[in-house]
Amino acid sequence: QVQLVESGGGLVQPGGSLRLSCAASGFIFSSTFMGWYRQAPGKQRELVATVTRTGTITYADSVKGRFTIYRDNARNTLHLQMNSLKPEDTAVYYCNAGGPSVGYWGQGTQVTVSS
């Protein structure tokens, strides 16, 4: 069965960095549209970044220039490098495979940006 396991979240000060990872199994990772989404308390889940099977990348305007999404097809892993973190980046971050409408979700990892 499809499994997506996120890791790498935690507490970081404003301006700091974190790298999230999503270990994928149960499907052909290299052929699958992948993405990171996040949900802050009291808000709807929103797109952070996506990457197609051919490497086309999309970022939310709020993270452009600070976050980098990349995939390691050899290890079936999706990453999100987050730099210059801001308090408004605080949220649960979710890995998605196949798109938000019909795809699969991980359990989420908490990212808290606070001094």
mmCIF file of C-alpha atoms in Angstrom:
data_model
loop_
_atom_site.group_PDB
_atom_site.id
_atom_site.type_symbol
_atom_site.label_atom_id
_atom_site.label_comp_id
_atom_site.label_asym_id
_atom_site.label_seq_id
_atom_site.Cartn_x
_atom_site.Cartn_y
_atom_site.Cartn_z
ATOM 1 C CA GLN A 1 0.000 0.000 0.000
ATOM 2 C CA VAL A 2 1.006 3.610 -0.442
ATOM 3 C CA GLN A 3 2.986 5.049 2.437
ATOM 4 C CA LEU A 4 4.321 8.569 2.883
ATOM 5 C CA VAL A 5 6.358 9.231 6.012
ATOM 6 C CA GLU A 6 7.458 12.789 6.752
ATOM 7 C CA SER A 7 10.328 13.739 9.018
ATOM 8 C CA GLY A 8 12.492 16.726 9.827
ATOM 9 C CA GLY A 9 10.046 19.069 11.502
ATOM 10 C CA GLY A 10 10.714 20.825 14.772
ATOM 11 C CA LEU A 11 11.135 24.124 16.567
ATOM 12 C CA VAL A 12 13.379 26.716 14.946
ATOM 13 C CA GLN A 13 14.046 30.409 15.514
ATOM 14 C CA PRO A 14 13.062 33.006 12.924
ATOM 15 C CA GLY A 15 15.671 33.115 10.186
ATOM 16 C CA GLY A 16 16.620 29.496 10.737
ATOM 17 C CA SER A 17 16.468 26.503 8.435
ATOM 18 C CA LEU A 18 14.935 23.053 8.371
ATOM 19 C CA ARG A 19 14.889 20.249 5.840
ATOM 20 C CA LEU A 20 11.802 18.096 5.584
ATOM 21 C CA SER A 21 11.904 14.639 4.055
ATOM 22 C CA CYS A 22 9.155 12.338 2.815
ATOM 23 C CA ALA A 23 9.962 8.656 2.400
ATOM 24 C CA ALA A 24 7.622 7.133 -0.166
ATOM 25 C CA SER A 25 6.715 3.523 -0.883
ATOM 26 C CA GLY A 26 3.994 1.465 -2.526
ATOM 27 C CA PHE A 27 3.926 3.274 -5.862
ATOM 28 C CA ILE A 28 6.227 4.296 -8.707
ATOM 29 C CA PHE A 29 7.732 7.392 -7.138
ATOM 30 C CA SER A 30 9.654 8.572 -10.191
ATOM 31 C CA SER A 31 6.450 8.736 -12.254
ATOM 32 C CA THR A 32 4.333 10.548 -9.670
ATOM 33 C CA PHE A 33 3.459 14.192 -9.164
ATOM 34 C CA MET A 34 4.634 15.112 -5.652
ATOM 35 C CA GLY A 35 4.109 18.067 -3.396
ATOM 36 C CA TRP A 36 4.312 19.682 0.004
ATOM 37 C CA TYR A 37 1.305 21.348 1.612
ATOM 38 C CA ARG A 38 0.811 22.929 4.995
ATOM 39 C CA GLN A 39 -1.989 23.728 7.389
ATOM 40 C CA ALA A 40 -1.730 26.344 10.096
ATOM 41 C CA PRO A 41 -4.111 26.389 13.073
ATOM 42 C CA GLY A 42 -7.523 27.682 12.059
ATOM 43 C CA LYS A 43 -6.615 27.828 8.373
ATOM 44 C CA GLN A 44 -7.174 25.672 5.330
ATOM 45 C CA ARG A 45 -4.474 23.426 3.953
ATOM 46 C CA GLU A 46 -2.448 25.275 1.311
ATOM 47 C CA LEU A 47 0.074 24.479 -1.351
ATOM 48 C CA VAL A 48 3.736 25.041 -0.526
ATOM 49 C CA ALA A 49 5.524 23.501 -3.502
ATOM 50 C CA THR A 50 5.043 20.795 -6.103
ATOM 51 C CA VAL A 51 7.283 18.943 -8.532
ATOM 52 C CA THR A 52 6.179 16.949 -11.560
ATOM 53 C CA ARG A 53 7.718 13.693 -12.686
ATOM 54 C CA THR A 54 9.706 15.653 -15.270
ATOM 55 C CA GLY A 55 10.997 18.141 -12.708
ATOM 56 C CA THR A 56 8.742 21.137 -13.275
ATOM 57 C CA ILE A 57 8.437 23.010 -9.984
ATOM 58 C CA THR A 58 5.783 25.341 -8.606
ATOM 59 C CA TYR A 59 6.061 27.393 -5.409
ATOM 60 C CA ALA A 60 3.570 29.369 -3.414
ATOM 61 C CA ASP A 61 4.403 33.072 -3.630
ATOM 62 C CA SER A 62 4.914 33.173 0.120
ATOM 63 C CA VAL A 63 7.853 30.756 -0.002
ATOM 64 C CA LYS A 64 9.539 31.664 -3.301
ATOM 65 C CA GLY A 65 13.225 32.334 -2.839
ATOM 66 C CA ARG A 66 13.261 30.720 0.607
ATOM 67 C CA PHE A 67 12.117 27.118 0.075
ATOM 68 C CA THR A 68 13.440 24.505 -2.337
ATOM 69 C CA ILE A 69 11.633 21.307 -3.257
ATOM 70 C CA TYR A 70 13.571 18.457 -4.770
ATOM 71 C CA ARG A 71 13.115 14.770 -5.347
ATOM 72 C CA ASP A 72 15.562 11.885 -5.076
ATOM 73 C CA ASN A 73 14.124 9.258 -7.370
ATOM 74 C CA ALA A 74 16.893 6.789 -6.518
ATOM 75 C CA ARG A 75 15.805 6.830 -2.862
ATOM 76 C CA ASN A 76 12.074 7.436 -3.384
ATOM 77 C CA THR A 77 12.310 10.528 -1.225
ATOM 78 C CA LEU A 78 10.927 14.032 -1.503
ATOM 79 C CA HIS A 79 12.618 16.912 0.304
ATOM 80 C CA LEU A 80 11.780 20.474 1.209
ATOM 81 C CA GLN A 81 14.675 22.715 2.181
ATOM 82 C CA MET A 82 13.311 25.681 4.135
ATOM 83 C CA ASN A 83 15.534 28.694 4.744
ATOM 84 C CA SER A 84 14.896 32.120 6.256
ATOM 85 C CA LEU A 85 11.948 30.743 8.166
ATOM 86 C CA LYS A 86 9.319 33.127 9.482
ATOM 87 C CA PRO A 87 6.758 32.747 12.262
ATOM 88 C CA GLU A 88 4.039 32.623 9.610
ATOM 89 C CA ASP A 89 5.599 29.415 8.271
ATOM 90 C CA THR A 90 4.430 27.661 11.430
ATOM 91 C CA ALA A 91 2.154 24.794 10.391
ATOM 92 C CA VAL A 92 1.830 21.080 9.982
ATOM 93 C CA TYR A 93 3.552 20.158 6.720
ATOM 94 C CA TYR A 94 2.166 17.304 4.653
ATOM 95 C CA CYS A 95 3.679 15.301 1.839
ATOM 96 C CA ASN A 96 1.337 14.473 -1.041
ATOM 97 C CA ALA A 97 1.569 12.011 -3.891
ATOM 98 C CA GLY A 98 -0.632 12.298 -6.946
ATOM 99 C CA GLY A 99 -2.189 15.677 -6.327
ATOM 100 C CA PRO A 100 -4.382 17.060 -3.535
ATOM 101 C CA SER A 101 -7.728 15.928 -4.970
ATOM 102 C CA VAL A 102 -7.188 12.226 -5.520
ATOM 103 C CA GLY A 103 -3.747 11.561 -4.145
ATOM 104 C CA TYR A 104 -2.269 10.233 -0.960
ATOM 105 C CA TRP A 105 -1.146 12.083 2.177
ATOM 106 C CA GLY A 106 1.417 11.526 4.874
ATOM 107 C CA GLN A 107 0.671 12.011 8.556
ATOM 108 C CA GLY A 108 2.305 15.436 8.662
ATOM 109 C CA THR A 109 5.218 16.941 10.541
ATOM 110 C CA GLN A 110 4.986 20.011 12.770
ATOM 111 C CA VAL A 111 7.134 23.032 11.995
ATOM 112 C CA THR A 112 7.167 25.789 14.593
ATOM 113 C CA VAL A 113 9.045 29.029 14.005
ATOM 114 C CA SER A 114 9.362 30.990 17.201
ATOM 115 C CA SER A 115 11.892 32.809 19.315
#
